[in-house]
Amino acid sequence: KAGVTQTPRYLIKTRGQQVTLSCSPISGHRSVSWYQQTPGQGLQFLFEYFSETQRNKGNFPGRFSGRQFSNSRSEMNVSTLELGDSALYLCASSLRQDSNYGYTFGSGTRLTVV
Amino acid sequence: AQRVTQPEKLLSVFKGAPVELKCNYSYSGSPELFWYVQYSRQRLQLLLRHISRESIKGFTADLNKGETSFHLKKPFAQEEDSAMYYCALSDTGNQFYFGTGTSLTVIP
């Protein structure tokens, strides 16, 4: 079966713009999480959704938001982009409601803010 | 606050030598712990979960609550083990915390 699919793979945006990233989880997976990966900070948790509800949110400013649709697909949005938002954004999905099962990651969207 | 520490950013071992990647955590409850691996040009993938007490690709990890550690071990390193390894902790709220990762290089 198909893995976690993230689109687009690469994005270049200018400061002040906004961006929307998309994630399609593995079929049947209802939990979707988003992470920001940078060389300096490593992997940082953004938020997690289950059945269209945001259950957890990391320590990121309100410019970062997300949502999940009824088909479990998820989007994250970053408004008023800053240079420091340049990163690899990873989406991960999980079959179960709890975290014991672990997550399957997508390949990520590489965002560059210039 | 929950935190995962991987003290070694880089680790090099010779092929056939034992390898141990260290992971320490701080968490007030009963954590779920994981190891993830990222091979060159591949996506991050789950290697093993402490709850499964499994051995994957010869790797094992034992949760030591007294030392709050979850070190990853393999008795005989192989060249294909060269990768970035991340230790991760999940709290009861299903939020994951990742360590900063250890880059393992196995020297032929």
PDB file of C-alpha atoms in Angstrom:
ATOM      1  CA  LYS A   1       0.000   0.000   0.000  1.00  0.00           C
ATOM      2  CA  ALA A   2       1.068   3.586  -0.567  1.00  0.00           C
ATOM      3  CA  GLY A   3       3.076   5.290   2.140  1.00  0.00           C
ATOM      4  CA  VAL A   4       2.648   8.746   3.565  1.00  0.00           C
ATOM      5  CA  THR A   5       2.616  11.218   0.681  1.00  0.00           C
ATOM      6  CA  GLN A   6       3.610  14.831   1.069  1.00  0.00           C
ATOM      7  CA  THR A   7       3.220  17.509  -1.555  1.00  0.00           C
ATOM      8  CA  PRO A   8       4.942  19.463  -2.831  1.00  0.00           C
ATOM      9  CA  ARG A   9       8.428  18.063  -2.346  1.00  0.00           C
ATOM     10  CA  TYR A  10      10.093  21.464  -2.652  1.00  0.00           C
ATOM     11  CA  LEU A  11       8.913  25.029  -2.206  1.00  0.00           C
ATOM     12  CA  ILE A  12      10.574  28.399  -2.424  1.00  0.00           C
ATOM     13  CA  LYS A  13       8.736  31.333  -0.925  1.00  0.00           C
ATOM     14  CA  THR A  14       9.602  34.891  -0.024  1.00  0.00           C
ATOM     15  CA  ARG A  15       9.347  36.454   3.396  1.00  0.00           C
ATOM     16  CA  GLY A  16       5.853  37.546   4.308  1.00  0.00           C
ATOM     17  CA  GLN A  17       4.121  35.043   2.069  1.00  0.00           C
ATOM     18  CA  GLN A  18       2.067  32.152   3.293  1.00  0.00           C
ATOM     19  CA  VAL A  19       2.339  28.500   2.374  1.00  0.00           C
ATOM     20  CA  THR A  20       0.177  25.393   2.579  1.00  0.00           C
ATOM     21  CA  LEU A  21       1.650  21.918   2.734  1.00  0.00           C
ATOM     22  CA  SER A  22      -0.317  18.746   2.180  1.00  0.00           C
ATOM     23  CA  CYS A  23      -0.073  15.269   3.650  1.00  0.00           C
ATOM     24  CA  SER A  24      -1.946  12.119   2.680  1.00  0.00           C
ATOM     25  CA  PRO A  25      -1.567   9.447   5.347  1.00  0.00           C
ATOM     26  CA  ILE A  26      -1.452   5.718   4.797  1.00  0.00           C
ATOM     27  CA  SER A  27      -4.915   4.440   4.021  1.00  0.00           C
ATOM     28  CA  GLY A  28      -6.718   3.669   7.263  1.00  0.00           C
ATOM     29  CA  HIS A  29      -4.422   5.784   9.409  1.00  0.00           C
ATOM     30  CA  ARG A  30      -6.337   8.405  11.329  1.00  0.00           C
ATOM     31  CA  SER A  31      -3.601  10.047  13.348  1.00  0.00           C
ATOM     32  CA  VAL A  32      -1.422  12.585  11.555  1.00  0.00           C
ATOM     33  CA  SER A  33       1.458  14.522  13.049  1.00  0.00           C
ATOM     34  CA  TRP A  34       3.629  17.290  11.672  1.00  0.00           C
ATOM     35  CA  TYR A  35       7.280  17.989  12.470  1.00  0.00           C
ATOM     36  CA  GLN A  36       9.798  20.619  11.543  1.00  0.00           C
ATOM     37  CA  GLN A  37      13.318  19.366  10.944  1.00  0.00           C
ATOM     38  CA  THR A  38      16.287  21.731  10.886  1.00  0.00           C
ATOM     39  CA  PRO A  39      20.012  21.084  11.282  1.00  0.00           C
ATOM     40  CA  GLY A  40      20.177  23.198  14.419  1.00  0.00           C
ATOM     41  CA  GLN A  41      17.007  22.157  16.236  1.00  0.00           C
ATOM     42  CA  GLY A  42      16.501  18.630  14.964  1.00  0.00           C
ATOM     43  CA  LEU A  43      12.965  17.302  14.852  1.00  0.00           C
ATOM     44  CA  GLN A  44      10.416  19.474  16.568  1.00  0.00           C
ATOM     45  CA  PHE A  45       6.788  18.574  17.022  1.00  0.00           C
ATOM     46  CA  LEU A  46       4.275  20.947  15.464  1.00  0.00           C
ATOM     47  CA  PHE A  47       0.859  19.348  16.020  1.00  0.00           C
ATOM     48  CA  GLU A  48      -1.070  16.123  15.907  1.00  0.00           C
ATOM     49  CA  TYR A  49      -4.548  15.397  14.608  1.00  0.00           C
ATOM     50  CA  PHE A  50      -6.865  12.499  15.117  1.00  0.00           C
ATOM     51  CA  SER A  51     -10.265  12.272  13.448  1.00  0.00           C
ATOM     52  CA  GLU A  52     -10.193  15.933  12.395  1.00  0.00           C
ATOM     53  CA  THR A  53      -9.394  17.136  15.922  1.00  0.00           C
ATOM     54  CA  GLN A  54      -6.142  18.703  16.974  1.00  0.00           C
ATOM     55  CA  ARG A  55      -5.072  16.779  20.048  1.00  0.00           C
ATOM     56  CA  ASN A  56      -1.654  18.230  20.648  1.00  0.00           C
ATOM     57  CA  LYS A  57       0.262  21.308  19.669  1.00  0.00           C
ATOM     58  CA  GLY A  58       3.955  21.981  19.984  1.00  0.00           C
ATOM     59  CA  ASN A  59       5.642  25.177  20.996  1.00  0.00           C
ATOM     60  CA  PHE A  60       5.330  27.088  17.738  1.00  0.00           C
ATOM     61  CA  PRO A  61       3.817  30.526  17.108  1.00  0.00           C
ATOM     62  CA  GLY A  62       0.279  30.949  15.909  1.00  0.00           C
ATOM     63  CA  ARG A  63       1.541  31.510  12.372  1.00  0.00           C
ATOM     64  CA  PHE A  64       1.708  27.722  12.171  1.00  0.00           C
ATOM     65  CA  SER A  65      -1.658  26.075  11.855  1.00  0.00           C
ATOM     66  CA  GLY A  66      -3.104  22.892  10.528  1.00  0.00           C
ATOM     67  CA  ARG A  67      -6.214  20.926   9.902  1.00  0.00           C
ATOM     68  CA  GLN A  68      -7.344  17.434   9.091  1.00  0.00           C
ATOM     69  CA  PHE A  69     -10.125  16.454   6.750  1.00  0.00           C
ATOM     70  CA  SER A  70     -12.671  13.678   7.048  1.00  0.00           C
ATOM     71  CA  ASN A  71     -10.566  11.452   4.791  1.00  0.00           C
ATOM     72  CA  SER A  72      -7.636  11.936   7.241  1.00  0.00           C
ATOM     73  CA  ARG A  73      -5.655  14.038   4.782  1.00  0.00           C
ATOM     74  CA  SER A  74      -4.000  16.933   6.538  1.00  0.00           C
ATOM     75  CA  GLU A  75      -2.694  20.342   5.653  1.00  0.00           C
ATOM     76  CA  MET A  76      -0.451  22.712   7.504  1.00  0.00           C
ATOM     77  CA  ASN A  77      -0.277  26.398   6.854  1.00  0.00           C
ATOM     78  CA  VAL A  78       2.400  28.891   7.718  1.00  0.00           C
ATOM     79  CA  SER A  79       1.517  32.548   7.371  1.00  0.00           C
ATOM     80  CA  THR A  80       3.805  35.560   7.242  1.00  0.00           C
ATOM     81  CA  LEU A  81       6.836  33.437   6.460  1.00  0.00           C
ATOM     82  CA  GLU A  82      10.161  34.228   8.066  1.00  0.00           C
ATOM     83  CA  LEU A  83      13.641  33.196   6.982  1.00  0.00           C
ATOM     84  CA  GLY A  84      13.844  30.933  10.027  1.00  0.00           C
ATOM     85  CA  ASP A  85      10.910  28.897   8.769  1.00  0.00           C
ATOM     86  CA  SER A  86      13.174  27.335   6.163  1.00  0.00           C
ATOM     87  CA  ALA A  87      13.179  23.657   7.043  1.00  0.00           C
ATOM     88  CA  LEU A  88      12.101  20.180   6.088  1.00  0.00           C
ATOM     89  CA  TYR A  89       8.508  19.661   7.172  1.00  0.00           C
ATOM     90  CA  LEU A  90       7.650  16.066   7.877  1.00  0.00           C
ATOM     91  CA  CYS A  91       4.274  14.468   8.175  1.00  0.00           C
ATOM     92  CA  ALA A  92       3.734  11.146   9.923  1.00  0.00           C
ATOM     93  CA  SER A  93       0.695   8.947  10.277  1.00  0.00           C
ATOM     94  CA  SER A  94      -0.278   6.224  12.679  1.00  0.00           C
ATOM     95  CA  LEU A  95      -2.876   3.514  12.582  1.00  0.00           C
ATOM     96  CA  ARG A  96      -3.947   3.700  16.143  1.00  0.00           C
ATOM     97  CA  GLN A  97      -5.249   6.342  18.427  1.00  0.00           C
ATOM     98  CA  ASP A  98      -2.435   5.843  20.878  1.00  0.00           C
ATOM     99  CA  SER A  99       1.222   6.248  20.149  1.00  0.00           C
ATOM    100  CA  ASN A 100       2.392   2.733  20.954  1.00  0.00           C
ATOM    101  CA  TYR A 101       2.318   1.768  17.351  1.00  0.00           C
ATOM    102  CA  GLY A 102       4.796   4.401  16.260  1.00  0.00           C
ATOM    103  CA  TYR A 103       4.533   6.614  13.243  1.00  0.00           C
ATOM    104  CA  THR A 104       5.272   6.224   9.535  1.00  0.00           C
ATOM    105  CA  PHE A 105       6.917   9.270   8.030  1.00  0.00           C
ATOM    106  CA  GLY A 106       6.618  10.872   4.640  1.00  0.00           C
ATOM    107  CA  SER A 107       9.574  12.149   2.648  1.00  0.00           C
ATOM    108  CA  GLY A 108       8.876  15.703   3.662  1.00  0.00           C
ATOM    109  CA  THR A 109       8.444  19.083   2.017  1.00  0.00           C
ATOM    110  CA  ARG A 110      11.588  21.172   1.791  1.00  0.00           C
ATOM    111  CA  LEU A 111      10.597  24.794   2.324  1.00  0.00           C
ATOM    112  CA  THR A 112      13.056  27.555   1.561  1.00  0.00           C
ATOM    113  CA  VAL A 113      12.179  31.104   2.518  1.00  0.00           C
ATOM    114  CA  VAL A 114      14.181  33.813   0.764  1.00  0.00           C
TER     115      VAL A 114
ATOM    116  CA  ALA B   1       8.994  18.659  30.865  1.00  0.00           C
ATOM    117  CA  GLN B   2       9.869  15.737  28.663  1.00  0.00           C
ATOM    118  CA  ARG B   3      13.240  15.602  27.020  1.00  0.00           C
ATOM    119  CA  VAL B   4      15.305  13.165  25.086  1.00  0.00           C
ATOM    120  CA  THR B   5      19.077  13.429  25.053  1.00  0.00           C
ATOM    121  CA  GLN B   6      21.407  11.767  22.625  1.00  0.00           C
ATOM    122  CA  PRO B   7      24.849  12.795  23.840  1.00  0.00           C
ATOM    123  CA  GLU B   8      26.764  11.732  20.742  1.00  0.00           C
ATOM    124  CA  LYS B   9      26.235  13.644  17.517  1.00  0.00           C
ATOM    125  CA  LEU B  10      28.711  11.470  15.670  1.00  0.00           C
ATOM    126  CA  LEU B  11      29.765   7.894  16.279  1.00  0.00           C
ATOM    127  CA  SER B  12      32.193   5.812  14.244  1.00  0.00           C
ATOM    128  CA  VAL B  13      32.847   2.119  14.703  1.00  0.00           C
ATOM    129  CA  PHE B  14      34.604  -0.518  12.661  1.00  0.00           C
ATOM    130  CA  LYS B  15      32.667  -3.198  10.858  1.00  0.00           C
ATOM    131  CA  GLY B  16      32.125  -6.158  13.132  1.00  0.00           C
ATOM    132  CA  ALA B  17      32.591  -4.137  16.310  1.00  0.00           C
ATOM    133  CA  PRO B  18      29.812  -3.683  18.850  1.00  0.00           C
ATOM    134  CA  VAL B  19      27.892  -0.437  18.692  1.00  0.00           C
ATOM    135  CA  GLU B  20      25.862   1.381  21.307  1.00  0.00           C
ATOM    136  CA  LEU B  21      23.944   4.561  20.646  1.00  0.00           C
ATOM    137  CA  LYS B  22      23.028   6.304  23.851  1.00  0.00           C
ATOM    138  CA  CYS B  23      19.668   7.780  24.690  1.00  0.00           C
ATOM    139  CA  ASN B  24      18.607   9.256  27.988  1.00  0.00           C
ATOM    140  CA  TYR B  25      15.249  10.691  28.764  1.00  0.00           C
ATOM    141  CA  SER B  26      13.504  12.691  31.404  1.00  0.00           C
ATOM    142  CA  TYR B  27       9.842  12.048  31.947  1.00  0.00           C
ATOM    143  CA  SER B  28       7.736  11.935  35.039  1.00  0.00           C
ATOM    144  CA  GLY B  29       5.393   9.173  33.901  1.00  0.00           C
ATOM    145  CA  SER B  30       5.746   5.889  32.030  1.00  0.00           C
ATOM    146  CA  PRO B  31       7.108   6.733  28.613  1.00  0.00           C
ATOM    147  CA  GLU B  32       6.778   4.975  25.322  1.00  0.00           C
ATOM    148  CA  LEU B  33      10.202   4.905  23.704  1.00  0.00           C
ATOM    149  CA  PHE B  34      11.234   4.382  20.120  1.00  0.00           C
ATOM    150  CA  TRP B  35      14.249   4.378  17.870  1.00  0.00           C
ATOM    151  CA  TYR B  36      13.936   5.810  14.385  1.00  0.00           C
ATOM    152  CA  VAL B  37      16.530   5.538  11.633  1.00  0.00           C
ATOM    153  CA  GLN B  38      17.148   7.597   8.532  1.00  0.00           C
ATOM    154  CA  TYR B  39      19.386   6.100   5.875  1.00  0.00           C
ATOM    155  CA  SER B  40      20.986   8.329   3.284  1.00  0.00           C
ATOM    156  CA  ARG B  41      18.357   9.823   0.955  1.00  0.00           C
ATOM    157  CA  GLN B  42      15.579   7.831   2.586  1.00  0.00           C
ATOM    158  CA  ARG B  43      12.722   8.831   4.804  1.00  0.00           C
ATOM    159  CA  LEU B  44      12.716   8.550   8.542  1.00  0.00           C
ATOM    160  CA  GLN B  45      11.485   5.122   9.562  1.00  0.00           C
ATOM    161  CA  LEU B  46      10.652   3.317  12.740  1.00  0.00           C
ATOM    162  CA  LEU B  47      13.376   0.912  13.820  1.00  0.00           C
ATOM    163  CA  LEU B  48      11.977  -0.481  17.031  1.00  0.00           C
ATOM    164  CA  ARG B  49       9.633   0.187  19.933  1.00  0.00           C
ATOM    165  CA  HIS B  50      10.429  -0.627  23.509  1.00  0.00           C
ATOM    166  CA  ILE B  51       6.933  -1.953  24.101  1.00  0.00           C
ATOM    167  CA  SER B  52       7.501  -4.692  21.527  1.00  0.00           C
ATOM    168  CA  ARG B  53      10.785  -5.857  23.030  1.00  0.00           C
ATOM    169  CA  GLU B  54      11.828  -6.740  19.501  1.00  0.00           C
ATOM    170  CA  SER B  55      15.111  -7.080  17.676  1.00  0.00           C
ATOM    171  CA  ILE B  56      15.247  -5.439  14.274  1.00  0.00           C
ATOM    172  CA  LYS B  57      18.230  -5.799  11.947  1.00  0.00           C
ATOM    173  CA  GLY B  58      20.183  -7.121  14.917  1.00  0.00           C
ATOM    174  CA  PHE B  59      19.480  -4.019  17.010  1.00  0.00           C
ATOM    175  CA  THR B  60      17.985  -4.184  20.481  1.00  0.00           C
ATOM    176  CA  ALA B  61      17.160  -1.558  23.055  1.00  0.00           C
ATOM    177  CA  ASP B  62      16.339  -2.034  26.691  1.00  0.00           C
ATOM    178  CA  LEU B  63      14.443   0.455  28.734  1.00  0.00           C
ATOM    179  CA  ASN B  64      16.253   1.117  32.011  1.00  0.00           C
ATOM    180  CA  LYS B  65      13.906   3.121  34.172  1.00  0.00           C
ATOM    181  CA  GLY B  66      16.449   3.451  36.967  1.00  0.00           C
ATOM    182  CA  GLU B  67      18.950   5.110  34.676  1.00  0.00           C
ATOM    183  CA  THR B  68      16.219   6.615  32.446  1.00  0.00           C
ATOM    184  CA  SER B  69      17.985   5.270  29.425  1.00  0.00           C
ATOM    185  CA  PHE B  70      17.025   3.486  26.226  1.00  0.00           C
ATOM    186  CA  HIS B  71      20.341   2.737  24.568  1.00  0.00           C
ATOM    187  CA  LEU B  72      20.387   1.074  21.154  1.00  0.00           C
ATOM    188  CA  LYS B  73      22.825  -1.800  20.771  1.00  0.00           C
ATOM    189  CA  LYS B  74      24.090  -4.164  18.135  1.00  0.00           C
ATOM    190  CA  PRO B  75      26.807  -6.734  18.760  1.00  0.00           C
ATOM    191  CA  PHE B  76      28.368  -6.623  15.296  1.00  0.00           C
ATOM    192  CA  ALA B  77      28.039  -3.468  13.223  1.00  0.00           C
ATOM    193  CA  GLN B  78      27.572  -3.713   9.458  1.00  0.00           C
ATOM    194  CA  GLU B  79      28.329  -1.103   6.820  1.00  0.00           C
ATOM    195  CA  GLU B  80      24.650  -0.842   5.967  1.00  0.00           C
ATOM    196  CA  ASP B  81      23.980   0.318   9.513  1.00  0.00           C
ATOM    197  CA  SER B  82      25.515   3.685   8.688  1.00  0.00           C
ATOM    198  CA  ALA B  83      22.674   6.163   9.148  1.00  0.00           C
ATOM    199  CA  MET B  84      21.195   8.816  11.372  1.00  0.00           C
ATOM    200  CA  TYR B  85      19.504   7.410  14.465  1.00  0.00           C
ATOM    201  CA  TYR B  86      16.895   9.229  16.508  1.00  0.00           C
ATOM    202  CA  CYS B  87      15.589   8.277  19.907  1.00  0.00           C
ATOM    203  CA  ALA B  88      12.012   9.369  20.553  1.00  0.00           C
ATOM    204  CA  LEU B  89       9.702   9.491  23.527  1.00  0.00           C
ATOM    205  CA  SER B  90       5.944   9.608  23.475  1.00  0.00           C
ATOM    206  CA  ASP B  91       3.941  10.805  26.403  1.00  0.00           C
ATOM    207  CA  THR B  92       0.412   9.828  27.282  1.00  0.00           C
ATOM    208  CA  GLY B  93      -0.802  12.725  25.191  1.00  0.00           C
ATOM    209  CA  ASN B  94       0.564  11.153  22.025  1.00  0.00           C
ATOM    210  CA  GLN B  95       3.112  13.874  21.577  1.00  0.00           C
ATOM    211  CA  PHE B  96       6.514  12.766  20.363  1.00  0.00           C
ATOM    212  CA  TYR B  97       9.812  14.236  21.483  1.00  0.00           C
ATOM    213  CA  PHE B  98      12.854  13.426  19.423  1.00  0.00           C
ATOM    214  CA  GLY B  99      16.487  13.550  20.366  1.00  0.00           C
ATOM    215  CA  THR B 100      18.865  15.488  18.167  1.00  0.00           C
ATOM    216  CA  GLY B 101      20.111  12.312  16.568  1.00  0.00           C
ATOM    217  CA  THR B 102      23.361  10.393  16.313  1.00  0.00           C
ATOM    218  CA  SER B 103      25.081   9.918  12.995  1.00  0.00           C
ATOM    219  CA  LEU B 104      26.565   6.436  12.908  1.00  0.00           C
ATOM    220  CA  THR B 105      29.361   5.604  10.491  1.00  0.00           C
ATOM    221  CA  VAL B 106      30.521   2.020  10.181  1.00  0.00           C
ATOM    222  CA  ILE B 107      34.059   1.904   8.832  1.00  0.00           C
ATOM    223  CA  PRO B 108      34.797  -1.023   6.498  1.00  0.00           C
TER     224      PRO B 108
END
